[in-house]
Amino acid sequence: MSFHKFADNAELIAFARQHSPVFAPAAVLTVEEISDGNINYVYRIKSDQASVIVKQALPFIRIIGEGWPLSQDRIRIEAQSLQRAAELCPAQVPQLYYYDAARCALVMEDMGDHQNLREALLAERVVPQLAAHLAHFMARTLFYSSDFYLDSHQKKALVKDFINPDLCKSTEEVFFVDPYCDHERNNIHPALQTAAAEMWQHAALKCEVAQLKMQFLCQAQALLHGDLHTGSIFVTEQSSQVIDPEFGFVGPIGFDPGVLIANYLLSYCALGQMAGVSAHYRQGLRQTIADLWNGFTAQFDQLMASDTRDASFKQASYRQYYLQQLLADTLGFAGTEVIRRTIGIAQVAEWQAIDNDAAVGVAKGQALALGQQLILQRRTLGTIEAMLELLDN
Ligand code: SR1
Ligand code: MG
């Protein structure tokens, strides 16, 4: 079958009915398009009893159109990544019911009772289990796809299965190129024009960004989610579910925790400029960042000690060295995510949630400065607590 976009609701309903176990044969189904990301088409198909999500990848980026082609192989990557994660942390990913290579589509569990984490943070919702769940998710998905656990042949096979050049290329551009020059894709708030122009002249910063880019290009450490921002996570008080691993590839381990921490920092900066937001809630965000990092590294260290096959990597002194490097990488990638979400093409909903434009400029200015500090000080900060000291209160 040659590829075509689902033509109408009837096609979507037939596809969902055929490829999921949730609908009674006589159930009347409806379709709602819920695509709120940048890239794909996403639909909720529901009866009065049950619902599923259908996601379809077109051969270009949805928000840009045919001017930015994008391989549809990304939906295979997403399906396989969800399956791997389901084996390692079944409570943290939605169930995949079906993947259709010809339609470039998948059918998966609907998490209708969950809220998008980005929206939850904007609504000052407390999500008590989140740090523990995501520390567990990152530690297990990253450790068990790394050379600490896999043997050499398994690891190379994994690299091959998750070659994802188009999606990686898009990250290479939007993270490591656009924000560091006067690129037409940038979207720079007027209050940040001077600071951005100064950054473009900052030779030491640009050298650090080049180092991070080279790591992203060729440091094949573990299978990443590849886009682990707060919009890729859905939560309730008891549950945290990670979606959208279409940017997955075998890359530097610090990228996933870096992106996640960066998005908490973006929320922190934005909430600081919103009327009525409590200092207590923002303090809670700082604590979540510390809990995420400390929980993740404690579990990763434990797995290195118990499940690493090569004895040389089990040594306590090597583990300590490795995790220190990982903090530096994580803070560097966090800095690049903060910067690109502040002045680049794909920004975050937090900025639109601030109701006065001068305050948007202040919040974005803080984020731009913080992103640069993270990149420049990533090797010297030493602890996540020292990084949090960079934040205002
Ligand atoms: C054109 S870049 C679009 C962005 O949206 C995705 O969620 C990724 O973050 C990507 O960088
Ligand atoms: Mg996404």
mmCIF file of C-alpha atoms and ligand atoms in Angstrom:
data_model
loop_
_atom_site.group_PDB
_atom_site.id
_atom_site.type_symbol
_atom_site.label_atom_id
_atom_site.label_comp_id
_atom_site.label_asym_id
_atom_site.label_seq_id
_atom_site.Cartn_x
_atom_site.Cartn_y
_atom_site.Cartn_z
ATOM 1 C CA MET A 1 0.000 0.000 0.000
ATOM 2 C CA SER A 2 1.445 3.411 -0.884
ATOM 3 C CA PHE A 3 1.375 6.066 1.806
ATOM 4 C CA HIS A 4 -1.530 8.458 2.180
ATOM 5 C CA LYS A 5 -2.732 10.645 5.000
ATOM 6 C CA PHE A 6 -5.897 9.343 6.659
ATOM 7 C CA ALA A 7 -8.457 10.832 4.304
ATOM 8 C CA ASP A 8 -11.373 11.204 6.690
ATOM 9 C CA ASN A 9 -12.847 10.194 10.024
ATOM 10 C CA ALA A 10 -14.260 6.989 8.590
ATOM 11 C CA GLU A 11 -10.754 5.771 7.697
ATOM 12 C CA LEU A 12 -9.447 6.700 11.134
ATOM 13 C CA ILE A 13 -12.304 4.936 12.878
ATOM 14 C CA ALA A 14 -11.849 1.773 10.798
ATOM 15 C CA PHE A 15 -8.105 1.781 11.551
ATOM 16 C CA ALA A 16 -8.586 2.294 15.283
ATOM 17 C CA ARG A 17 -11.334 -0.295 15.489
ATOM 18 C CA GLN A 18 -9.295 -2.902 13.627
ATOM 19 C CA HIS A 19 -6.056 -2.358 15.526
ATOM 20 C CA SER A 20 -7.042 -1.923 19.171
ATOM 21 C CA PRO A 21 -8.835 -4.152 21.646
ATOM 22 C CA VAL A 22 -10.859 -1.486 23.454
ATOM 23 C CA PHE A 23 -14.037 -0.956 21.400
ATOM 24 C CA ALA A 24 -17.194 -3.056 21.516
ATOM 25 C CA PRO A 25 -18.245 -4.091 17.965
ATOM 26 C CA ALA A 26 -21.407 -2.001 18.042
ATOM 27 C CA ALA A 27 -19.812 1.072 19.632
ATOM 28 C CA VAL A 28 -20.337 4.387 17.860
ATOM 29 C CA LEU A 29 -16.971 6.125 17.465
ATOM 30 C CA THR A 30 -16.039 9.786 17.020
ATOM 31 C CA VAL A 31 -12.765 11.485 16.054
ATOM 32 C CA GLU A 32 -11.103 14.540 17.544
ATOM 33 C CA GLU A 33 -7.848 15.924 16.176
ATOM 34 C CA ILE A 34 -5.641 16.742 19.164
ATOM 35 C CA SER A 35 -2.302 17.507 17.475
ATOM 36 C CA ASP A 36 -0.682 20.109 19.706
ATOM 37 C CA GLY A 37 2.940 19.274 18.967
ATOM 38 C CA ASN A 38 5.000 20.593 16.117
ATOM 39 C CA ILE A 39 5.448 17.576 13.928
ATOM 40 C CA ASN A 40 2.698 14.946 13.515
ATOM 41 C CA TYR A 41 -1.044 14.425 13.286
ATOM 42 C CA VAL A 42 -2.621 13.001 16.418
ATOM 43 C CA TYR A 43 -6.250 11.927 16.850
ATOM 44 C CA ARG A 44 -8.373 10.669 19.719
ATOM 45 C CA ILE A 45 -10.895 8.039 18.604
ATOM 46 C CA LYS A 46 -13.543 7.406 21.220
ATOM 47 C CA SER A 47 -16.807 5.755 22.126
ATOM 48 C CA ASP A 48 -18.791 6.512 25.247
ATOM 49 C CA GLN A 49 -16.846 3.723 27.000
ATOM 50 C CA ALA A 50 -13.278 3.797 25.707
ATOM 51 C CA SER A 51 -10.754 5.696 23.613
ATOM 52 C CA VAL A 52 -7.420 5.298 21.826
ATOM 53 C CA ILE A 53 -4.873 7.617 20.230
ATOM 54 C CA VAL A 54 -3.899 7.329 16.551
ATOM 55 C CA LYS A 55 -0.722 9.111 15.501
ATOM 56 C CA GLN A 56 0.380 9.510 11.882
ATOM 57 C CA ALA A 57 3.724 10.805 10.597
ATOM 58 C CA LEU A 58 3.639 12.743 7.345
ATOM 59 C CA PRO A 59 6.775 13.228 5.241
ATOM 60 C CA PHE A 60 7.361 16.763 6.585
ATOM 61 C CA ILE A 61 7.168 18.841 9.795
ATOM 62 C CA ARG A 62 3.506 19.743 10.340
ATOM 63 C CA ILE A 63 4.092 23.296 11.640
ATOM 64 C CA ILE A 64 6.400 24.135 8.738
ATOM 65 C CA GLY A 65 4.926 22.131 5.880
ATOM 66 C CA GLU A 66 6.587 20.564 2.869
ATOM 67 C CA GLY A 67 9.444 23.076 3.104
ATOM 68 C CA TRP A 68 11.015 20.937 5.849
ATOM 69 C CA PRO A 69 10.840 17.267 4.748
ATOM 70 C CA LEU A 70 11.191 14.687 7.499
ATOM 71 C CA SER A 71 11.627 10.936 7.202
ATOM 72 C CA GLN A 72 8.559 8.934 8.180
ATOM 73 C CA ASP A 73 10.883 6.307 9.617
ATOM 74 C CA ARG A 74 10.512 8.353 12.814
ATOM 75 C CA ILE A 75 7.248 6.564 13.577
ATOM 76 C CA ARG A 76 9.032 3.171 13.447
ATOM 77 C CA ILE A 77 11.632 4.577 15.828
ATOM 78 C CA GLU A 78 8.847 5.781 18.110
ATOM 79 C CA ALA A 79 7.066 2.419 18.068
ATOM 80 C CA GLN A 80 10.237 0.428 18.771
ATOM 81 C CA SER A 81 11.356 2.840 21.471
ATOM 82 C CA LEU A 82 7.964 2.595 23.211
ATOM 83 C CA GLN A 83 8.224 -1.196 23.090
ATOM 84 C CA ARG A 84 11.703 -1.182 24.622
ATOM 85 C CA ALA A 85 10.609 1.235 27.344
ATOM 86 C CA ALA A 86 7.547 -0.928 28.052
ATOM 87 C CA GLU A 87 9.870 -3.844 28.813
ATOM 88 C CA LEU A 88 12.030 -1.780 31.158
ATOM 89 C CA CYS A 89 9.471 0.495 32.828
ATOM 90 C CA PRO A 90 5.943 -0.598 31.870
ATOM 91 C CA ALA A 91 4.325 1.867 34.260
ATOM 92 C CA GLN A 92 5.922 4.857 32.530
ATOM 93 C CA VAL A 93 4.789 4.490 28.903
ATOM 94 C CA PRO A 94 1.381 4.116 27.240
ATOM 95 C CA GLN A 95 0.593 0.711 25.794
ATOM 96 C CA LEU A 96 1.276 0.427 22.081
ATOM 97 C CA TYR A 97 -1.543 -1.511 20.423
ATOM 98 C CA TYR A 98 -0.333 -1.478 16.822
ATOM 99 C CA TYR A 99 2.268 -0.046 14.488
ATOM 100 C CA ASP A 100 1.541 0.126 10.749
ATOM 101 C CA ALA A 101 4.645 0.680 8.623
ATOM 102 C CA ALA A 102 2.731 1.396 5.406
ATOM 103 C CA ARG A 103 0.403 3.955 6.983
ATOM 104 C CA CYS A 104 3.244 5.402 9.067
ATOM 105 C CA ALA A 105 0.828 5.282 11.965
ATOM 106 C CA LEU A 106 0.421 3.793 15.389
ATOM 107 C CA VAL A 107 -2.460 3.130 17.728
ATOM 108 C CA MET A 108 -1.843 3.488 21.452
ATOM 109 C CA GLU A 109 -3.459 3.769 24.830
ATOM 110 C CA ASP A 110 -5.205 7.061 25.538
ATOM 111 C CA MET A 111 -4.130 8.754 28.744
ATOM 112 C CA GLY A 112 -7.228 10.921 28.849
ATOM 113 C CA ASP A 113 -7.207 11.048 32.644
ATOM 114 C CA HIS A 114 -3.614 12.406 32.652
ATOM 115 C CA GLN A 115 -2.591 16.039 32.226
ATOM 116 C CA ASN A 116 0.286 17.282 30.131
ATOM 117 C CA LEU A 117 3.121 18.074 32.563
ATOM 118 C CA ARG A 118 3.854 21.452 30.957
ATOM 119 C CA GLU A 119 0.240 22.502 31.553
ATOM 120 C CA ALA A 120 0.284 20.992 35.042
ATOM 121 C CA LEU A 121 3.300 23.097 36.011
ATOM 122 C CA LEU A 122 1.676 26.228 34.594
ATOM 123 C CA ALA A 123 -1.404 25.474 36.691
ATOM 124 C CA GLU A 124 0.870 25.127 39.784
ATOM 125 C CA ARG A 125 -0.195 21.530 40.194
ATOM 126 C CA VAL A 126 1.874 19.468 42.614
ATOM 127 C CA VAL A 127 2.945 16.141 41.097
ATOM 128 C CA PRO A 128 4.453 14.290 44.043
ATOM 129 C CA GLN A 129 5.627 11.093 42.328
ATOM 130 C CA LEU A 130 7.023 12.709 39.206
ATOM 131 C CA ALA A 131 10.709 12.942 40.136
ATOM 132 C CA ALA A 132 10.808 9.327 41.349
ATOM 133 C CA HIS A 133 9.020 8.048 38.226
ATOM 134 C CA LEU A 134 11.219 9.924 35.766
ATOM 135 C CA ALA A 135 14.433 9.145 37.631
ATOM 136 C CA HIS A 136 13.451 5.482 37.320
ATOM 137 C CA PHE A 137 12.535 5.881 33.619
ATOM 138 C CA MET A 138 15.798 7.612 32.699
ATOM 139 C CA ALA A 139 18.040 5.365 34.776
ATOM 140 C CA ARG A 140 16.629 2.161 33.310
ATOM 141 C CA THR A 141 16.140 3.186 29.673
ATOM 142 C CA LEU A 142 19.597 4.770 29.507
ATOM 143 C CA PHE A 143 21.556 2.208 31.514
ATOM 144 C CA TYR A 144 20.130 -0.884 29.802
ATOM 145 C CA SER A 145 20.840 0.513 26.323
ATOM 146 C CA SER A 146 24.423 1.531 27.141
ATOM 147 C CA ASP A 147 27.783 -0.239 26.903
ATOM 148 C CA PHE A 148 27.615 -0.716 30.659
ATOM 149 C CA TYR A 149 25.015 -3.402 30.084
ATOM 150 C CA LEU A 150 24.953 -4.485 26.424
ATOM 151 C CA ASP A 151 27.755 -6.493 24.901
ATOM 152 C CA SER A 152 29.610 -4.971 22.007
ATOM 153 C CA HIS A 153 27.581 -6.669 19.246
ATOM 154 C CA GLN A 154 24.234 -5.924 20.865
ATOM 155 C CA LYS A 155 25.217 -2.297 21.285
ATOM 156 C CA LYS A 156 26.250 -1.840 17.637
ATOM 157 C CA ALA A 157 23.014 -3.512 16.515
ATOM 158 C CA LEU A 158 21.082 -1.045 18.670
ATOM 159 C CA VAL A 159 22.935 1.895 17.134
ATOM 160 C CA LYS A 160 22.042 0.567 13.673
ATOM 161 C CA ASP A 161 18.349 0.021 14.515
ATOM 162 C CA PHE A 162 17.987 3.559 15.778
ATOM 163 C CA ILE A 163 19.779 5.506 13.071
ATOM 164 C CA ASN A 164 17.542 8.580 12.864
ATOM 165 C CA PRO A 165 19.322 11.104 10.620
ATOM 166 C CA ASP A 166 16.475 13.504 9.795
ATOM 167 C CA LEU A 167 15.346 13.992 13.366
ATOM 168 C CA CYS A 168 18.923 14.271 14.590
ATOM 169 C CA LYS A 169 19.639 16.831 11.870
ATOM 170 C CA SER A 170 16.701 18.924 13.015
ATOM 171 C CA THR A 171 18.037 18.867 16.598
ATOM 172 C CA GLU A 172 21.545 19.674 15.367
ATOM 173 C CA GLU A 173 20.150 22.775 13.656
ATOM 174 C CA VAL A 174 17.663 24.057 16.196
ATOM 175 C CA PHE A 175 19.786 23.360 19.290
ATOM 176 C CA PHE A 176 23.321 24.056 18.197
ATOM 177 C CA VAL A 177 23.194 26.366 15.166
ATOM 178 C CA ASP A 178 20.216 28.738 14.941
ATOM 179 C CA PRO A 179 20.365 30.335 18.406
ATOM 180 C CA TYR A 180 24.068 31.177 18.070
ATOM 181 C CA CYS A 181 23.751 33.302 14.934
ATOM 182 C CA ASP A 182 21.315 35.772 13.415
ATOM 183 C CA HIS A 183 19.252 32.991 11.849
ATOM 184 C CA GLU A 184 15.985 33.722 10.060
ATOM 185 C CA ARG A 185 14.262 30.903 11.968
ATOM 186 C CA ASN A 186 14.918 32.594 15.318
ATOM 187 C CA ASN A 187 12.165 34.420 17.160
ATOM 188 C CA ILE A 188 13.814 36.952 19.445
ATOM 189 C CA HIS A 189 11.815 39.125 21.829
ATOM 190 C CA PRO A 190 12.711 42.814 21.276
ATOM 191 C CA ALA A 191 14.020 43.072 24.851
ATOM 192 C CA LEU A 192 16.580 40.339 24.101
ATOM 193 C CA GLN A 193 18.011 41.662 20.840
ATOM 194 C CA THR A 194 21.109 43.124 22.475
ATOM 195 C CA ALA A 195 21.736 40.117 24.725
ATOM 196 C CA ALA A 196 21.347 37.741 21.765
ATOM 197 C CA ALA A 197 23.725 39.790 19.616
ATOM 198 C CA GLU A 198 26.265 39.758 22.469
ATOM 199 C CA MET A 199 25.907 35.979 22.734
ATOM 200 C CA TRP A 200 26.643 35.598 19.017
ATOM 201 C CA GLN A 201 30.011 37.263 19.712
ATOM 202 C CA HIS A 202 30.825 35.170 22.808
ATOM 203 C CA ALA A 203 33.729 33.044 21.562
ATOM 204 C CA ALA A 204 34.123 30.941 24.723
ATOM 205 C CA LEU A 205 30.417 30.120 24.786
ATOM 206 C CA LYS A 206 30.368 29.194 21.117
ATOM 207 C CA CYS A 207 33.347 26.903 21.646
ATOM 208 C CA GLU A 208 31.451 25.097 24.447
ATOM 209 C CA VAL A 209 28.382 24.783 22.223
ATOM 210 C CA ALA A 210 30.572 23.321 19.471
ATOM 211 C CA GLN A 211 31.830 20.715 21.968
ATOM 212 C CA LEU A 212 28.280 19.822 22.955
ATOM 213 C CA LYS A 213 27.281 19.591 19.310
ATOM 214 C CA MET A 214 30.172 17.229 18.595
ATOM 215 C CA GLN A 215 29.086 15.065 21.531
ATOM 216 C CA PHE A 216 25.549 15.019 20.168
ATOM 217 C CA LEU A 217 26.831 14.065 16.719
ATOM 218 C CA CYS A 218 29.096 11.202 17.640
ATOM 219 C CA GLN A 219 28.874 10.123 21.282
ATOM 220 C CA ALA A 220 26.821 6.932 20.945
ATOM 221 C CA GLN A 221 26.326 6.172 24.649
ATOM 222 C CA ALA A 222 22.727 4.987 25.037
ATOM 223 C CA LEU A 223 19.306 4.991 23.360
ATOM 224 C CA LEU A 224 17.844 8.386 24.133
ATOM 225 C CA HIS A 225 14.252 9.497 24.200
ATOM 226 C CA GLY A 226 15.677 12.451 22.309
ATOM 227 C CA ASP A 227 13.019 15.079 23.147
ATOM 228 C CA LEU A 228 12.252 14.594 26.833
ATOM 229 C CA HIS A 229 10.600 17.941 27.514
ATOM 230 C CA THR A 230 7.639 18.467 29.843
ATOM 231 C CA GLY A 231 5.224 18.398 26.875
ATOM 232 C CA SER A 232 6.278 14.773 26.258
ATOM 233 C CA ILE A 233 5.095 13.693 29.732
ATOM 234 C CA PHE A 234 1.565 13.143 31.049
ATOM 235 C CA VAL A 235 0.779 12.944 34.749
ATOM 236 C CA THR A 236 -1.705 12.221 37.499
ATOM 237 C CA GLU A 237 -0.927 12.191 41.214
ATOM 238 C CA GLN A 238 0.009 8.496 40.965
ATOM 239 C CA SER A 239 1.248 8.071 37.401
ATOM 240 C CA SER A 240 3.775 9.601 34.972
ATOM 241 C CA GLN A 241 3.763 8.520 31.329
ATOM 242 C CA VAL A 242 6.387 9.387 28.732
ATOM 243 C CA ILE A 243 5.337 9.701 25.078
ATOM 244 C CA ASP A 244 6.791 10.819 21.736
ATOM 245 C CA PRO A 245 10.230 9.142 21.514
ATOM 246 C CA GLU A 246 10.404 9.796 17.772
ATOM 247 C CA PHE A 247 13.708 11.665 18.191
ATOM 248 C CA GLY A 248 15.252 8.519 19.677
ATOM 249 C CA PHE A 249 18.782 7.584 18.649
ATOM 250 C CA VAL A 250 21.905 6.333 20.389
ATOM 251 C CA GLY A 251 23.489 9.504 21.708
ATOM 252 C CA PRO A 252 25.042 11.161 24.784
ATOM 253 C CA ILE A 253 23.302 10.123 27.995
ATOM 254 C CA GLY A 254 23.261 13.644 29.419
ATOM 255 C CA PHE A 255 20.942 14.827 26.660
ATOM 256 C CA ASP A 256 17.716 13.370 28.140
ATOM 257 C CA PRO A 257 18.160 14.599 31.721
ATOM 258 C CA GLY A 258 19.489 17.896 30.331
ATOM 259 C CA VAL A 259 16.361 18.534 28.258
ATOM 260 C CA LEU A 260 14.079 17.572 31.140
ATOM 261 C CA ILE A 261 15.839 19.775 33.695
ATOM 262 C CA ALA A 262 15.902 22.632 31.168
ATOM 263 C CA ASN A 263 12.143 22.520 30.795
ATOM 264 C CA TYR A 264 11.716 22.724 34.561
ATOM 265 C CA LEU A 265 14.009 25.745 34.500
ATOM 266 C CA LEU A 266 11.933 27.346 31.734
ATOM 267 C CA SER A 267 8.783 26.867 33.823
ATOM 268 C CA TYR A 268 10.632 28.307 36.811
ATOM 269 C CA CYS A 269 11.623 31.453 34.884
ATOM 270 C CA ALA A 270 8.145 31.944 33.405
ATOM 271 C CA LEU A 271 6.254 31.362 36.663
ATOM 272 C CA GLY A 272 8.479 33.974 38.307
ATOM 273 C CA GLN A 273 6.875 36.607 36.067
ATOM 274 C CA MET A 274 3.266 35.506 36.543
ATOM 275 C CA ALA A 275 1.079 37.341 39.018
ATOM 276 C CA GLY A 276 -0.014 35.329 42.024
ATOM 277 C CA VAL A 277 2.369 32.405 41.654
ATOM 278 C CA SER A 278 3.601 31.360 45.072
ATOM 279 C CA ALA A 279 7.280 31.329 45.981
ATOM 280 C CA HIS A 280 6.535 28.011 47.649
ATOM 281 C CA TYR A 281 5.504 26.446 44.332
ATOM 282 C CA ARG A 282 8.665 27.665 42.607
ATOM 283 C CA GLN A 283 10.719 26.308 45.517
ATOM 284 C CA GLY A 284 8.991 22.978 44.852
ATOM 285 C CA LEU A 285 10.212 23.089 41.236
ATOM 286 C CA ARG A 286 13.776 23.558 42.457
ATOM 287 C CA GLN A 287 13.348 20.594 44.780
ATOM 288 C CA THR A 288 11.963 18.480 41.926
ATOM 289 C CA ILE A 289 15.024 19.250 39.801
ATOM 290 C CA ALA A 290 17.306 18.160 42.666
ATOM 291 C CA ASP A 291 15.220 15.028 43.310
ATOM 292 C CA LEU A 292 15.213 14.147 39.612
ATOM 293 C CA TRP A 293 18.955 14.418 39.262
ATOM 294 C CA ASN A 294 19.863 12.817 42.578
ATOM 295 C CA GLY A 295 17.330 10.001 42.107
ATOM 296 C CA PHE A 296 18.444 9.353 38.539
ATOM 297 C CA THR A 297 22.149 9.254 39.337
ATOM 298 C CA ALA A 298 21.661 7.148 42.496
ATOM 299 C CA GLN A 299 19.796 4.512 40.454
ATOM 300 C CA PHE A 300 22.205 4.702 37.544
ATOM 301 C CA ASP A 301 25.112 4.253 39.962
ATOM 302 C CA GLN A 302 23.377 1.300 41.581
ATOM 303 C CA LEU A 303 22.829 -0.318 38.161
ATOM 304 C CA MET A 304 26.466 0.318 37.255
ATOM 305 C CA ALA A 305 27.508 -1.466 40.440
ATOM 306 C CA SER A 306 25.117 -4.409 40.112
ATOM 307 C CA ASP A 307 24.455 -5.005 36.383
ATOM 308 C CA THR A 308 27.522 -3.771 34.521
ATOM 309 C CA ARG A 309 29.228 -6.638 32.703
ATOM 310 C CA ASP A 310 32.724 -5.178 32.426
ATOM 311 C CA ALA A 311 34.414 -5.178 35.846
ATOM 312 C CA SER A 312 36.494 -2.114 35.012
ATOM 313 C CA PHE A 313 33.324 -0.008 34.798
ATOM 314 C CA LYS A 314 32.108 -1.258 38.165
ATOM 315 C CA GLN A 315 34.904 0.322 40.179
ATOM 316 C CA ALA A 316 33.604 2.924 42.614
ATOM 317 C CA SER A 317 36.217 5.440 41.457
ATOM 318 C CA TYR A 318 35.205 5.018 37.797
ATOM 319 C CA ARG A 319 31.511 5.333 38.651
ATOM 320 C CA GLN A 320 32.180 8.541 40.527
ATOM 321 C CA TYR A 321 34.243 9.908 37.619
ATOM 322 C CA TYR A 322 31.563 8.938 35.098
ATOM 323 C CA LEU A 323 28.691 10.543 36.990
ATOM 324 C CA GLN A 324 30.665 13.758 37.413
ATOM 325 C CA GLN A 325 31.173 13.897 33.635
ATOM 326 C CA LEU A 326 27.497 13.157 33.199
ATOM 327 C CA LEU A 327 26.532 16.161 35.332
ATOM 328 C CA ALA A 328 28.706 18.425 33.184
ATOM 329 C CA ASP A 329 27.140 17.033 29.984
ATOM 330 C CA THR A 330 23.627 17.299 31.416
ATOM 331 C CA LEU A 331 24.059 20.935 32.457
ATOM 332 C CA GLY A 332 25.552 21.790 29.064
ATOM 333 C CA PHE A 333 22.675 20.220 27.143
ATOM 334 C CA ALA A 334 20.230 21.834 29.575
ATOM 335 C CA GLY A 335 21.747 25.207 28.712
ATOM 336 C CA THR A 336 21.295 24.651 24.979
ATOM 337 C CA GLU A 337 17.654 23.578 25.473
ATOM 338 C CA VAL A 338 16.906 26.643 27.632
ATOM 339 C CA ILE A 339 18.422 28.942 25.014
ATOM 340 C CA ARG A 340 16.771 27.420 21.969
ATOM 341 C CA ARG A 341 13.337 27.410 23.668
ATOM 342 C CA THR A 342 13.836 31.114 24.456
ATOM 343 C CA ILE A 343 15.020 32.570 21.144
ATOM 344 C CA GLY A 344 14.706 29.740 18.606
ATOM 345 C CA ILE A 345 12.018 28.432 16.298
ATOM 346 C CA ALA A 346 10.247 26.030 18.687
ATOM 347 C CA GLN A 347 9.534 27.879 21.921
ATOM 348 C CA VAL A 348 7.409 26.871 24.913
ATOM 349 C CA ALA A 349 3.823 27.590 25.953
ATOM 350 C CA GLU A 350 5.077 29.150 29.185
ATOM 351 C CA TRP A 351 5.990 32.366 27.377
ATOM 352 C CA GLN A 352 2.462 32.828 26.013
ATOM 353 C CA ALA A 353 1.038 32.198 29.460
ATOM 354 C CA ILE A 354 2.625 35.416 30.790
ATOM 355 C CA ASP A 355 0.029 38.098 30.217
ATOM 356 C CA ASN A 356 2.240 41.156 29.860
ATOM 357 C CA ASP A 357 4.857 41.552 27.194
ATOM 358 C CA ALA A 358 7.403 43.406 29.354
ATOM 359 C CA ALA A 359 7.283 40.512 31.829
ATOM 360 C CA VAL A 360 7.812 38.054 28.971
ATOM 361 C CA GLY A 361 10.977 39.992 28.132
ATOM 362 C CA VAL A 362 12.172 39.771 31.746
ATOM 363 C CA ALA A 363 11.511 36.017 31.996
ATOM 364 C CA LYS A 364 13.128 35.311 28.646
ATOM 365 C CA GLY A 365 16.095 37.508 29.564
ATOM 366 C CA GLN A 366 16.606 35.467 32.748
ATOM 367 C CA ALA A 367 16.365 32.239 30.759
ATOM 368 C CA LEU A 368 18.857 33.406 28.143
ATOM 369 C CA ALA A 369 21.362 34.396 30.831
ATOM 370 C CA LEU A 370 20.792 31.167 32.773
ATOM 371 C CA GLY A 371 21.263 29.008 29.671
ATOM 372 C CA GLN A 372 24.641 30.623 29.051
ATOM 373 C CA GLN A 373 25.702 30.157 32.680
ATOM 374 C CA LEU A 374 24.809 26.475 32.514
ATOM 375 C CA ILE A 375 26.924 25.989 29.411
ATOM 376 C CA LEU A 376 29.895 27.979 30.666
ATOM 377 C CA GLN A 377 29.892 26.632 34.235
ATOM 378 C CA ARG A 378 28.863 23.049 33.532
ATOM 379 C CA ARG A 379 32.209 21.556 34.552
ATOM 380 C CA THR A 380 32.755 23.670 37.658
ATOM 381 C CA LEU A 381 29.329 23.661 39.322
ATOM 382 C CA GLY A 382 29.925 20.143 40.635
ATOM 383 C CA THR A 383 26.474 19.440 42.093
ATOM 384 C CA ILE A 384 22.862 19.993 41.112
ATOM 385 C CA GLU A 385 22.440 22.028 44.296
ATOM 386 C CA ALA A 386 25.203 24.408 43.158
ATOM 387 C CA MET A 387 23.393 24.777 39.819
ATOM 388 C CA LEU A 388 20.157 25.666 41.644
ATOM 389 C CA GLU A 389 22.029 28.470 43.446
ATOM 390 C CA LEU A 390 22.196 30.232 40.077
ATOM 391 C CA LEU A 391 18.432 30.776 40.204
ATOM 392 C CA ASP A 392 16.716 33.802 41.666
ATOM 393 C CA ASN A 393 14.304 33.102 44.537
HETATM 394 C C1 SR1 B 1 11.327 22.433 13.970
HETATM 395 S S1 SR1 B 1 11.839 21.837 15.449
HETATM 396 C C2 SR1 B 1 10.462 21.234 16.274
HETATM 397 C C3 SR1 B 1 10.702 20.829 17.665
HETATM 398 O O1 SR1 B 1 9.541 20.185 18.141
HETATM 399 C C4 SR1 B 1 9.882 18.961 18.737
HETATM 400 O O2 SR1 B 1 9.135 18.726 19.870
HETATM 401 C C5 SR1 B 1 11.343 19.017 18.998
HETATM 402 O O3 SR1 B 1 11.614 19.573 20.248
HETATM 403 C C6 SR1 B 1 11.828 19.853 17.876
HETATM 404 O O4 SR1 B 1 13.050 20.449 18.133
HETATM 405 MG MG MG B 2 7.213 15.612 20.507
#
